[in-house]
Amino acid sequence: MIFQLVFVIATLLLHVTVAGSGTEDGKSTQLLDFDITSSFNEAGRRIISINGHDNTYGPTIRVKAGETINLKVQNHICTAKEALLGEQDLLWREFCDTALHFHGLVPIGNENDGVPGLVQDAIKTGDIYWYNFTIPANVCGTFWYHSHSSVQYGDGLRGIVIVECPEYDSLARAIANNAGIDEVETPGPFKIDEAETNDVGPAMEEQIISLSDWYSEFDLDVMRDKVMAYDGTTDPHIDGSLINGSEEQDIEFTLAEDTEVIVLRIINTGMSGTQIFHLEDHKMIIMETDGILVKPYVVETLSMAVGQRVTVMVHLNEDVISGNRALKIVNGCNKMMGYITKTAWFVKEKGANAKSSTKANIKYLPGLNKHELYRELEPHDSTGITGLWESDDIQRIELEYSYHSDKDTKNKFYTGMYKVNGKVFDEYYTDPIILNNGQVAEITINAKDHMRHPWHLHGQPFQVVSLGAGREGPLNLQSPDTDAARRYQQDLQFWRDNNRTPMTRDSINIPGNSYAALRIKSEFQGKWLLHCHVDWHIAKGLGVVLEILPENAKNTAEISTDKQDPSAQPTQPTNRLQVLLVYFLVMVAINTALYKLLM
């Protein structure tokens, strides 16, 4: 009986070792399992669920730099009947297939970028796929994962990724331990004493705030009936907005009784709308943007493009610390005409938590600035990103996009389409733009469209060298007397004369009838997307593929220490302590059995 009991315990311990996390040579591994299914919310709207989560977000992944992720994805989004529809219907096929992109989490290897049909085969209905990669040692901050197939992520195939690191913790503690925020001219830099990083200081608490637009209809129906129809729109009507997956007004976030400072990781995980975020009577200190720690900068209101992440620190007012007053969140989700306005609250566990009755008008929030702070948000010294990226021979790429609804385009694609340099997104899959290995490339994106578009680059971050405010027209360096060219030259002079480093991130809002000049270091081989992050616009062709060929490129094996094929089941490393414990229990069982035989 004792032997059987010990054997059962040993078996359970081995099971925990394989199903949870382990270590190998001191490096931790997380083994994750995502079962992706379809479900319905309380309103009866079809959504996508990961492991039973029904709030349109999957589990949050929290890892440390240097850890390895082995993520198993099982695709059960569609029924067998729906999967059969996909054999004749492209929209159904793209919806039933899937893949996961880890937005901003670079470099983890091109094979893990999650773009079906480009870097991996789509995960078909009933199939299993493994993503295996190691978080690089210099990666830190806030990221997210989402589907890169059809319009799945707006239905729920998305979630947050947090990468922890000592540099982040040190910066947060230094900001928390420095007083005087009320004296800072807003907007403006927040000067801190970097030595003030000891653990003695105000009590801090972290919260994750995910923001999204929301469509009351199933997104595949919106795609078919309103977007990809012959006379379809580029921007279907947004019906609502979500804060942490909730469509409700006045949701509450509970703070611990002793909390004096909050750190907010804010992510725009929407499909279309720019998000506005404001805290009533409080200032926010920006400390991270898109996975890049930045020199602290104080603002009153945030404007965030789709895909962007901003981490802020907030020193709470005395009334909020004591619990006498709740802290009001004002959120505006941008739609074609105006904003969907929502309020939420930070409250203490115990306290009166009196709530302000002031009605907010998004357009008149203090400090609202819908333009990117590309001169103001400078990478922190700990990132190692210093100065404007330069080289003797910069590769220059010019992209120009606009919407085409002419008869020829609609007859060819059965709907109007965006075109970049005369081609739609899918055409770049087989005819990518080649980047020179090991060279600095400057990519100019010219918008001949009147709308603001959120652009995202896969594979590497970019420096924002210059960005129009809107209506300057295209940037053409061969035409120096234009408003765009003059602004570009002024920005170049600013970086060089002041020895400043441009804002560095992976997602950016580009104003209409304007331009952005972005610089990257072409380091990591593979095919990488550069695209508008409005999901409807991707479907309508707004993006390109960049390719860095293997010659002289950094080997991705040097970046991701996991050498396994991403589609292969990993051999899970075993925790030595658990092995020793199992060995000990087995030996106890053997000794017990021998003792009984001899006695």
Coordinates of C-alpha atoms in Angstrom, one line a residue:
M1 CA 0.0 0.0 0.0
I2 CA 2.8 2.4 0.9
F3 CA 4.7 1.5 -2.3
Q4 CA 1.5 2.3 -4.3
L5 CA 1.0 5.6 -2.6
V6 CA 4.6 6.7 -3.2
F7 CA 4.4 5.6 -6.8
V8 CA 1.2 7.7 -7.3
I9 CA 2.9 10.8 -5.7
A10 CA 6.0 10.3 -7.9
T11 CA 3.8 10.0 -11.0
L12 CA 1.9 13.2 -10.2
L13 CA 5.2 15.1 -9.6
L14 CA 6.5 14.0 -13.0
H15 CA 3.2 15.1 -14.6
V16 CA 3.5 18.5 -13.0
T17 CA 7.0 18.7 -14.4
V18 CA 5.9 18.1 -17.9
A19 CA 2.7 20.2 -17.8
G20 CA 4.0 23.3 -16.0
S21 CA 7.4 24.9 -16.1
G22 CA 10.9 23.6 -15.8
T23 CA 14.5 24.7 -15.9
E24 CA 17.5 23.8 -17.9
D25 CA 20.9 25.1 -17.0
G26 CA 19.2 27.6 -14.7
K27 CA 16.9 28.9 -17.5
S28 CA 13.2 28.6 -16.9
T29 CA 10.7 27.3 -19.5
Q30 CA 7.0 27.9 -19.6
L31 CA 4.8 25.2 -21.2
L32 CA 1.5 26.8 -22.3
D33 CA -1.5 25.3 -23.9
F34 CA -4.1 27.4 -25.8
D35 CA -7.3 25.6 -26.8
I36 CA -9.0 28.1 -29.2
T37 CA -12.8 27.6 -29.5
S38 CA -15.9 29.5 -30.5
S39 CA -18.4 30.6 -27.9
F40 CA -21.2 33.2 -27.3
N41 CA -21.3 36.2 -25.0
E42 CA -24.3 37.1 -22.9
A43 CA -25.8 39.1 -25.8
G44 CA -25.7 36.0 -28.0
R45 CA -22.9 37.3 -30.2
R46 CA -20.4 34.8 -31.4
I47 CA -16.9 35.3 -30.0
I48 CA -13.6 33.4 -29.9
S49 CA -12.4 32.0 -26.6
I50 CA -9.0 30.8 -25.4
N51 CA -9.2 28.2 -22.7
G52 CA -12.7 29.2 -21.8
H53 CA -12.1 32.9 -21.3
D54 CA -15.2 34.6 -22.5
N55 CA -14.3 38.3 -22.2
T56 CA -12.6 38.5 -25.7
Y57 CA -9.1 38.1 -24.2
G58 CA -7.0 35.0 -23.5
P59 CA -4.7 34.4 -20.6
T60 CA -2.0 37.0 -19.8
I61 CA 1.5 35.6 -20.4
R62 CA 4.0 36.9 -17.9
V63 CA 7.6 35.9 -18.4
K64 CA 11.1 37.1 -17.6
A65 CA 13.8 38.1 -20.1
G66 CA 15.8 34.9 -20.9
E67 CA 12.9 32.5 -20.3
T68 CA 11.7 30.1 -23.0
I69 CA 8.1 29.7 -24.1
N70 CA 6.7 26.5 -25.5
L71 CA 3.2 27.4 -26.6
K72 CA 0.8 24.7 -27.9
V73 CA -2.1 26.0 -30.0
Q74 CA -5.1 23.8 -30.8
N75 CA -7.5 25.2 -33.3
H76 CA -11.2 24.4 -32.6
I77 CA -12.7 27.7 -33.8
C78 CA -14.9 26.2 -36.5
T79 CA -17.1 23.1 -36.7
A80 CA -16.3 20.5 -39.4
K81 CA -19.2 21.9 -41.4
E82 CA -17.8 25.4 -41.3
A83 CA -14.4 24.1 -42.2
L84 CA -15.9 22.5 -45.3
L85 CA -17.4 25.8 -46.3
G86 CA -13.8 27.1 -46.4
E87 CA -13.0 24.9 -49.4
Q88 CA -15.3 27.0 -51.5
D89 CA -15.4 30.3 -49.6
L90 CA -12.2 32.3 -49.0
L91 CA -13.6 34.4 -46.1
W92 CA -14.7 31.2 -44.2
R93 CA -11.4 29.5 -44.9
E94 CA -9.4 32.5 -43.5
F95 CA -11.7 32.6 -40.5
C96 CA -11.4 28.9 -39.7
D97 CA -7.6 28.9 -40.1
T98 CA -5.5 30.7 -37.6
A99 CA -2.0 31.7 -36.4
L100 CA -0.6 33.8 -33.5
H101 CA 1.5 36.9 -33.9
F102 CA 3.4 38.2 -30.8
H103 CA 3.1 42.0 -31.4
G104 CA 6.3 43.9 -30.7
L105 CA 8.0 40.9 -29.1
V106 CA 11.3 40.9 -31.1
P107 CA 13.6 39.3 -32.0
I108 CA 12.2 35.8 -31.6
G109 CA 12.8 34.5 -35.1
N110 CA 10.9 34.9 -38.3
E111 CA 9.4 31.4 -38.0
N112 CA 7.5 32.6 -34.9
D113 CA 6.1 35.7 -36.4
G114 CA 2.7 34.1 -36.9
V115 CA 1.7 35.3 -40.4
P116 CA 0.0 32.4 -42.2
G117 CA 0.9 31.9 -45.8
L118 CA 4.1 33.9 -45.3
V119 CA 6.2 32.5 -42.5
Q120 CA 4.2 29.4 -41.5
D121 CA 1.3 27.2 -42.7
A122 CA -2.0 28.2 -41.3
I123 CA -3.2 26.2 -38.4
K124 CA -6.2 24.3 -39.8
T125 CA -9.3 23.2 -38.0
G126 CA -8.4 20.4 -35.6
D127 CA -4.7 20.9 -36.0
I128 CA -2.0 21.6 -33.3
Y129 CA 0.9 23.9 -33.7
W130 CA 3.8 24.8 -31.4
Y131 CA 5.5 28.2 -31.0
N132 CA 8.9 27.7 -29.3
F133 CA 11.2 30.7 -28.6
T134 CA 13.4 32.3 -26.0
I135 CA 12.8 35.8 -24.8
P136 CA 16.0 37.8 -25.6
A137 CA 17.9 39.1 -22.6
N138 CA 17.5 42.7 -23.7
V139 CA 13.7 42.5 -24.2
C140 CA 11.5 44.1 -21.5
G141 CA 8.0 45.7 -21.3
T142 CA 4.5 45.3 -22.5
F143 CA 3.4 43.4 -25.6
W144 CA 0.4 41.4 -26.8
Y145 CA -0.5 38.4 -28.9
H146 CA -3.2 38.2 -31.5
S147 CA -4.4 36.3 -34.5
H148 CA -3.1 37.3 -37.9
S149 CA -5.8 35.5 -39.7
S150 CA -9.1 37.1 -40.9
V151 CA -10.7 39.4 -38.2
Q152 CA -10.3 36.9 -35.4
Y153 CA -8.6 39.0 -32.8
G154 CA -11.5 41.5 -32.6
D155 CA -13.7 38.5 -31.7
G156 CA -11.4 37.4 -28.9
L157 CA -8.2 35.8 -30.2
R158 CA -5.8 38.1 -28.3
G159 CA -4.1 38.6 -25.0
I160 CA -1.4 40.5 -23.1
V161 CA 2.3 39.6 -22.8
I162 CA 4.4 41.0 -20.0
V163 CA 8.2 40.6 -20.0
E164 CA 9.7 41.5 -16.6
C165 CA 13.3 42.7 -16.2
P166 CA 15.4 44.4 -13.5
E167 CA 15.7 47.6 -15.5
Y168 CA 12.0 48.1 -15.6
D169 CA 11.7 47.6 -11.8
S170 CA 14.6 50.0 -11.1
L171 CA 13.1 52.7 -13.3
A172 CA 9.7 52.3 -11.7
R173 CA 11.1 52.5 -8.2
A174 CA 13.2 55.6 -9.0
I175 CA 10.1 57.4 -10.4
A176 CA 8.0 56.4 -7.4
N177 CA 10.6 57.6 -4.9
N178 CA 10.9 61.0 -6.5
A179 CA 8.3 63.6 -5.4
G180 CA 7.4 66.9 -7.0
I181 CA 5.2 65.8 -9.9
D182 CA 2.7 68.7 -9.1
E183 CA 5.5 71.2 -9.8
V184 CA 6.2 69.7 -13.3
E185 CA 5.1 71.8 -16.3
T186 CA 2.8 69.5 -18.3
P187 CA 3.6 68.2 -20.8
G188 CA 7.3 67.9 -19.9
P189 CA 10.2 65.7 -18.7
F190 CA 10.1 64.4 -15.2
K191 CA 13.6 64.7 -13.7
I192 CA 14.5 61.9 -11.3
D193 CA 17.5 60.8 -9.2
E194 CA 18.4 57.4 -10.7
A195 CA 20.0 56.5 -7.4
E196 CA 16.6 56.6 -5.7
T197 CA 15.9 52.9 -6.5
N198 CA 15.8 51.4 -2.9
D199 CA 12.8 49.5 -1.9
V200 CA 11.9 51.9 0.8
G201 CA 9.3 54.2 -0.7
P202 CA 5.6 54.6 -1.5
A203 CA 3.6 51.4 -1.9
M204 CA 3.2 50.6 -5.6
E205 CA 0.6 48.5 -7.4
E206 CA 0.4 47.4 -11.1
Q207 CA -2.7 47.2 -13.2
I208 CA -3.2 46.1 -16.8
I209 CA -5.7 48.2 -18.9
S210 CA -6.7 46.8 -22.3
L211 CA -8.8 49.1 -24.5
S212 CA -10.7 48.1 -27.6
D213 CA -13.5 49.1 -30.0
W214 CA -16.4 46.7 -30.3
Y215 CA -18.8 45.6 -33.0
S216 CA -22.1 44.2 -32.0
E217 CA -22.3 41.9 -35.0
F218 CA -20.0 38.9 -35.6
D219 CA -16.9 40.4 -37.3
L220 CA -17.0 37.9 -40.1
D221 CA -20.5 39.1 -41.0
V222 CA -19.3 42.7 -40.9
M223 CA -16.4 41.8 -43.1
R224 CA -18.6 40.0 -45.7
D225 CA -21.6 42.3 -45.8
K226 CA -20.1 45.8 -45.1
V227 CA -16.4 45.8 -45.9
M228 CA -15.6 43.3 -48.7
A229 CA -18.8 43.8 -50.6
Y230 CA -18.6 45.4 -54.1
D231 CA -19.5 48.8 -52.7
G232 CA -18.2 48.1 -49.2
T233 CA -16.9 50.7 -46.8
T234 CA -13.3 50.9 -45.4
D235 CA -14.6 51.7 -41.9
P236 CA -17.8 50.0 -40.6
H237 CA -19.6 51.7 -37.8
I238 CA -18.1 51.1 -34.3
D239 CA -20.9 50.1 -31.9
G240 CA -19.1 50.3 -28.6
S241 CA -15.9 50.0 -26.7
L242 CA -14.3 47.7 -24.2
I243 CA -12.2 48.2 -21.1
N244 CA -10.6 44.9 -20.1
G245 CA -13.2 43.1 -22.2
S246 CA -16.2 44.8 -20.5
E247 CA -18.7 46.8 -22.5
E248 CA -20.2 48.1 -19.3
Q249 CA -20.0 51.7 -18.0
D250 CA -18.4 52.5 -14.6
I251 CA -16.5 49.3 -14.0
E252 CA -14.2 49.3 -11.0
F253 CA -10.6 48.4 -10.4
T254 CA -9.8 47.7 -6.8
L255 CA -6.6 49.0 -5.2
A256 CA -5.0 47.7 -2.1
E257 CA -5.5 49.8 1.1
D258 CA -1.8 50.9 1.3
T259 CA -1.4 51.7 -2.4
E260 CA 0.0 55.2 -3.0
V261 CA 1.4 54.8 -6.6
I262 CA -0.1 52.9 -9.5
V263 CA 1.7 51.6 -12.6
L264 CA -0.7 51.2 -15.5
R265 CA 0.2 49.1 -18.5
I266 CA -2.3 50.4 -21.1
I267 CA -2.7 48.7 -24.5
N268 CA -4.9 49.6 -27.5
T269 CA -5.9 46.1 -28.7
G270 CA -8.7 47.3 -30.9
M271 CA -9.4 46.8 -34.6
S272 CA -9.8 50.4 -35.7
G273 CA -10.2 53.2 -33.2
T274 CA -7.6 55.4 -31.6
Q275 CA -8.0 55.4 -27.8
I276 CA -7.9 58.4 -25.5
F277 CA -7.1 57.8 -21.8
H278 CA -7.3 60.3 -19.0
L279 CA -7.3 60.3 -15.2
E280 CA -9.2 63.1 -13.6
D281 CA -7.1 65.5 -11.5
H282 CA -4.0 63.3 -11.9
K283 CA -0.9 63.5 -14.1
M284 CA 0.7 60.4 -15.7
I285 CA 4.4 59.8 -16.0
I286 CA 5.2 57.8 -19.2
M287 CA 8.0 55.2 -18.6
E288 CA 7.6 52.7 -21.4
T289 CA 6.3 52.8 -25.0
D290 CA 6.0 49.6 -27.2
G291 CA 8.4 47.6 -25.1
I292 CA 11.0 50.4 -24.9
L293 CA 11.8 52.0 -21.6
V294 CA 11.8 55.8 -22.0
K295 CA 13.0 58.8 -20.0
P296 CA 10.1 59.8 -17.8
Y297 CA 7.7 62.3 -19.4
V298 CA 4.6 63.8 -17.8
V299 CA 1.3 64.1 -19.7
E300 CA -2.3 64.6 -18.7
T301 CA -4.0 62.7 -21.5
L302 CA -2.9 59.8 -23.7
S303 CA -3.7 59.2 -27.4
M304 CA -2.9 55.7 -28.5
A305 CA -3.0 54.2 -32.0
V306 CA -4.2 50.6 -32.5
G307 CA -1.4 48.3 -31.4
Q308 CA 0.4 50.8 -29.2
R309 CA 1.3 50.2 -25.6
V310 CA 2.1 52.9 -23.0
T311 CA 3.1 52.3 -19.4
V312 CA 2.5 55.2 -17.0
M313 CA 3.1 55.8 -13.3
V314 CA 0.5 57.8 -11.3
H315 CA 1.1 59.3 -7.9
L316 CA -2.3 59.2 -6.2
N317 CA -3.8 62.3 -4.6
E318 CA -4.3 62.2 -0.8
D319 CA -8.1 61.8 -1.2
V320 CA -7.7 58.7 -3.3
I321 CA -5.0 57.2 -1.1
S322 CA -7.2 57.6 1.9
G323 CA -10.2 56.1 0.1
N324 CA -12.3 59.2 0.5
R325 CA -12.5 59.6 -3.3
A326 CA -12.5 57.2 -6.2
L327 CA -10.1 58.0 -9.1
K328 CA -12.1 58.5 -12.4
I329 CA -10.9 57.0 -15.7
V330 CA -12.1 58.8 -18.8
N331 CA -11.8 56.7 -22.0
G332 CA -12.7 57.8 -25.5
C333 CA -12.8 55.4 -28.4
N334 CA -12.5 57.3 -31.7
K335 CA -15.0 56.5 -34.4
M336 CA -15.7 58.3 -37.7
M337 CA -17.6 61.1 -36.1
G338 CA -16.5 61.8 -32.5
Y339 CA -15.9 59.4 -29.6
I340 CA -17.6 56.6 -27.7
T341 CA -17.0 57.9 -24.1
K342 CA -16.7 55.6 -21.1
T343 CA -15.9 56.0 -17.5
A344 CA -14.3 53.6 -15.0
W345 CA -12.9 53.9 -11.5
F346 CA -10.0 53.0 -9.2
V347 CA -11.4 52.4 -5.7
K348 CA -9.8 51.3 -2.5
E349 CA -10.9 48.0 -0.8
K350 CA -12.4 49.9 2.1
G351 CA -13.5 53.5 1.9
A352 CA -16.2 55.9 0.9
N353 CA -14.8 56.1 -2.7
A354 CA -17.0 59.1 -3.5
K355 CA -17.3 59.4 -7.3
S356 CA -17.1 62.6 -9.3
S357 CA -20.3 63.6 -11.2
T358 CA -18.4 65.8 -13.7
K359 CA -19.2 64.9 -17.3
A360 CA -16.2 64.7 -19.6
N361 CA -16.0 65.9 -23.1
I362 CA -13.2 64.0 -24.9
K363 CA -12.4 66.8 -27.2
Y364 CA -11.7 69.2 -24.3
L365 CA -9.7 66.9 -22.0
P366 CA -6.7 68.8 -20.6
G367 CA -3.5 68.1 -22.5
L368 CA -5.2 66.2 -25.3
N369 CA -2.7 65.9 -28.2
K370 CA -3.5 63.4 -31.0
H371 CA -0.1 63.7 -32.5
E372 CA 2.8 61.4 -31.7
L373 CA 5.4 62.7 -29.2
Y374 CA 8.2 61.6 -31.4
R375 CA 10.6 64.4 -30.2
E376 CA 9.7 64.1 -26.6
L377 CA 9.7 60.3 -25.8
E378 CA 13.4 59.4 -25.8
P379 CA 14.7 55.9 -25.0
H380 CA 16.0 55.4 -21.5
D381 CA 19.8 55.0 -21.2
S382 CA 19.3 51.4 -20.0
T383 CA 18.0 50.4 -23.4
G384 CA 21.3 51.0 -25.1
I385 CA 19.5 52.9 -27.9
T386 CA 21.4 56.1 -28.4
G387 CA 21.4 58.7 -31.2
L388 CA 19.9 58.7 -34.6
W389 CA 20.6 55.5 -36.6
E390 CA 23.1 56.6 -39.3
S391 CA 25.2 54.9 -42.0
D392 CA 27.3 56.0 -44.9
D393 CA 24.9 54.6 -47.4
I394 CA 21.3 54.7 -46.1
Q395 CA 18.9 52.5 -48.1
R396 CA 15.8 54.7 -49.0
I397 CA 12.4 53.2 -49.6
E398 CA 9.4 55.3 -50.5
L399 CA 5.9 54.0 -50.1
E400 CA 2.7 55.8 -51.1
Y401 CA -0.8 54.6 -50.4
S402 CA -4.3 55.5 -51.3
Y403 CA -7.7 54.0 -51.7
H404 CA -9.0 52.8 -55.1
S405 CA -12.6 52.3 -55.9
D406 CA -12.4 52.5 -59.7
K407 CA -14.2 50.0 -61.9
D408 CA -11.1 48.1 -62.8
T409 CA -10.0 47.6 -59.2
K410 CA -13.5 46.5 -58.1
N411 CA -13.9 44.2 -61.1
K412 CA -10.5 42.6 -60.2
F413 CA -10.9 42.3 -56.4
Y414 CA -14.7 42.5 -56.2
T415 CA -14.4 45.5 -53.9
G416 CA -12.5 48.7 -53.5
M417 CA -8.9 48.3 -52.3
Y418 CA -6.0 50.2 -50.8
K419 CA -2.8 50.1 -52.9
V420 CA 0.7 50.8 -51.9
N421 CA 2.9 51.8 -54.8
G422 CA 0.2 50.4 -57.1
K423 CA 0.0 46.9 -55.4
V424 CA -2.3 45.4 -52.8
F425 CA -1.0 43.6 -49.7
D426 CA -1.3 40.0 -51.0
E427 CA 0.8 40.9 -54.1
Y428 CA 3.8 41.7 -51.8
Y429 CA 3.7 38.1 -50.4
T430 CA 5.3 36.9 -53.6
D431 CA 7.1 40.1 -54.6
P432 CA 8.5 41.6 -51.3
I433 CA 10.6 44.7 -51.0
I434 CA 14.2 43.7 -50.4
L435 CA 16.2 45.3 -47.6
N436 CA 20.0 45.3 -47.6
N437 CA 21.4 43.2 -44.8
G438 CA 23.2 45.1 -42.1
Q439 CA 22.3 48.5 -43.4
V440 CA 20.3 51.3 -42.0
A441 CA 17.1 51.7 -44.1
E442 CA 14.8 54.8 -44.1
I443 CA 11.3 54.0 -45.0
T444 CA 9.1 56.9 -46.0
I445 CA 5.4 56.2 -45.9
N446 CA 3.3 58.8 -47.8
A447 CA -0.4 59.0 -47.1
K448 CA -2.5 60.2 -50.0
D449 CA -5.5 59.2 -47.9
H450 CA -7.3 61.8 -45.7
M451 CA -7.6 59.5 -42.7
R452 CA -5.2 58.8 -39.9
H453 CA -3.8 55.2 -40.1
P454 CA -2.0 53.2 -37.4
W455 CA 1.1 51.5 -39.0
H456 CA 2.9 48.5 -37.4
L457 CA 6.3 46.9 -38.3
H458 CA 7.0 43.3 -37.6
G459 CA 10.5 42.0 -36.8
Q460 CA 12.3 45.1 -35.5
P461 CA 11.5 48.5 -33.9
F462 CA 11.9 51.7 -35.8
Q463 CA 13.0 55.2 -35.0
V464 CA 10.6 58.0 -35.9
V465 CA 12.9 60.4 -37.8
S466 CA 10.2 62.7 -38.9
L467 CA 6.4 62.8 -38.9
G468 CA 4.0 65.1 -40.4
A469 CA 1.2 66.8 -38.4
G470 CA -1.3 66.4 -41.3
R471 CA -1.9 68.1 -44.7
E472 CA 1.8 68.7 -45.5
G473 CA 1.5 66.3 -48.4
P474 CA 4.0 63.6 -49.4
L475 CA 7.7 63.7 -48.5
N476 CA 9.9 63.7 -51.6
L477 CA 13.6 64.5 -50.9
Q478 CA 13.9 65.5 -54.6
S479 CA 11.5 68.3 -53.9
P480 CA 13.1 70.3 -51.1
D481 CA 10.8 73.3 -51.2
T482 CA 7.7 71.4 -50.0
D483 CA 6.3 71.7 -46.4
A484 CA 7.0 68.0 -45.9
A485 CA 10.7 68.3 -47.0
R486 CA 11.3 71.3 -44.8
R487 CA 9.8 69.6 -41.8
Y488 CA 12.0 66.6 -42.5
Q489 CA 15.2 68.6 -42.7
Q490 CA 14.2 70.5 -39.4
D491 CA 13.8 67.1 -37.7
L492 CA 17.1 65.8 -38.9
Q493 CA 18.8 69.0 -37.7
F494 CA 17.1 68.6 -34.3
W495 CA 18.5 65.1 -33.7
R496 CA 22.0 66.0 -34.8
D497 CA 22.4 69.4 -33.2
N498 CA 20.9 68.3 -29.8
N499 CA 22.4 64.8 -29.8
R500 CA 18.9 63.4 -29.1
T501 CA 17.5 59.9 -29.8
P502 CA 14.2 59.7 -31.8
M503 CA 11.2 57.9 -30.3
T504 CA 11.7 54.2 -30.9
R505 CA 8.7 51.9 -31.2
D506 CA 6.8 49.4 -33.4
S507 CA 3.4 51.1 -34.0
I508 CA 2.6 54.7 -35.0
N509 CA -0.3 56.8 -36.1
I510 CA 0.3 58.5 -39.5
P511 CA -1.9 61.6 -40.1
G512 CA -3.9 61.9 -43.3
N513 CA -2.4 63.7 -46.4
S514 CA 1.0 63.5 -44.6
Y515 CA 4.0 61.3 -44.2
A516 CA 6.3 59.4 -41.7
A517 CA 10.0 58.8 -42.1
L518 CA 11.1 55.7 -40.2
R519 CA 14.6 54.2 -39.8
I520 CA 15.4 50.6 -39.0
K521 CA 18.5 48.5 -38.7
S522 CA 18.0 45.7 -41.3
E523 CA 19.4 42.9 -39.0
F524 CA 17.0 39.9 -38.8
Q525 CA 16.5 37.7 -41.8
G526 CA 13.1 36.7 -43.1
K527 CA 9.9 38.3 -44.4
W528 CA 8.4 41.0 -42.3
L529 CA 5.1 42.8 -42.6
L530 CA 4.7 46.6 -42.5
H531 CA 1.0 47.3 -42.5
C532 CA -1.9 49.4 -41.3
H533 CA -3.3 47.8 -38.1
V534 CA -6.9 48.6 -38.8
D535 CA -8.1 45.0 -39.5
W536 CA -10.5 46.1 -42.2
H537 CA -7.8 47.9 -44.0
I538 CA -5.5 44.9 -44.0
A539 CA -8.3 42.9 -45.6
K540 CA -8.5 45.7 -48.2
G541 CA -4.8 45.6 -49.1
L542 CA -3.1 48.2 -46.9
G543 CA 0.4 46.8 -46.3
V544 CA 3.6 45.5 -47.7
V545 CA 6.2 42.7 -47.1
L546 CA 9.8 43.5 -46.4
E547 CA 12.4 40.8 -46.9
I548 CA 15.9 40.6 -45.4
L549 CA 17.8 37.9 -47.2
P550 CA 20.1 35.4 -45.4
E551 CA 23.4 36.7 -46.7
N552 CA 25.1 38.7 -44.0
A553 CA 22.0 38.8 -41.9
K554 CA 22.0 37.9 -38.2
N555 CA 21.2 34.2 -37.8
T556 CA 17.9 33.8 -36.0
A557 CA 19.4 30.8 -34.1
E558 CA 21.6 33.3 -32.3
I559 CA 18.5 35.2 -31.2
S560 CA 16.2 32.4 -30.2
T561 CA 18.2 29.8 -28.3
D562 CA 15.5 27.2 -28.8
K563 CA 16.6 25.3 -31.8
Q564 CA 13.4 23.3 -32.2
D565 CA 11.1 23.4 -35.2
P566 CA 8.3 25.7 -34.1
S567 CA 5.7 23.1 -35.3
A568 CA 7.3 20.3 -33.4
Q569 CA 6.3 19.3 -29.8
P570 CA 9.2 20.4 -27.5
T571 CA 11.1 18.1 -25.2
Q572 CA 10.2 19.7 -21.9
P573 CA 13.2 20.3 -19.6
T574 CA 12.9 18.7 -16.2
N575 CA 13.3 20.5 -12.9
R576 CA 16.2 18.9 -11.0
L577 CA 14.6 19.4 -7.6
Q578 CA 11.5 17.5 -8.8
V579 CA 13.7 14.7 -10.2
L580 CA 15.6 14.4 -6.9
L581 CA 12.3 14.3 -5.0
V582 CA 10.9 11.6 -7.2
Y583 CA 14.1 9.6 -6.8
F584 CA 13.9 10.0 -3.0
L585 CA 10.3 8.8 -2.9
V586 CA 11.0 5.8 -5.2
M587 CA 14.0 4.8 -2.9
V588 CA 11.7 5.1 0.1
A589 CA 9.2 2.8 -1.5
I590 CA 11.9 0.2 -2.4
N591 CA 13.4 0.3 1.1
T592 CA 9.9 -0.1 2.6
A593 CA 9.2 -3.1 0.4
L594 CA 12.6 -4.8 1.2
Y595 CA 12.0 -4.1 4.9
K596 CA 8.6 -5.9 4.8
L597 CA 10.1 -8.9 2.9
L598 CA 13.0 -9.3 5.4
M599 CA 10.7 -8.9 8.4

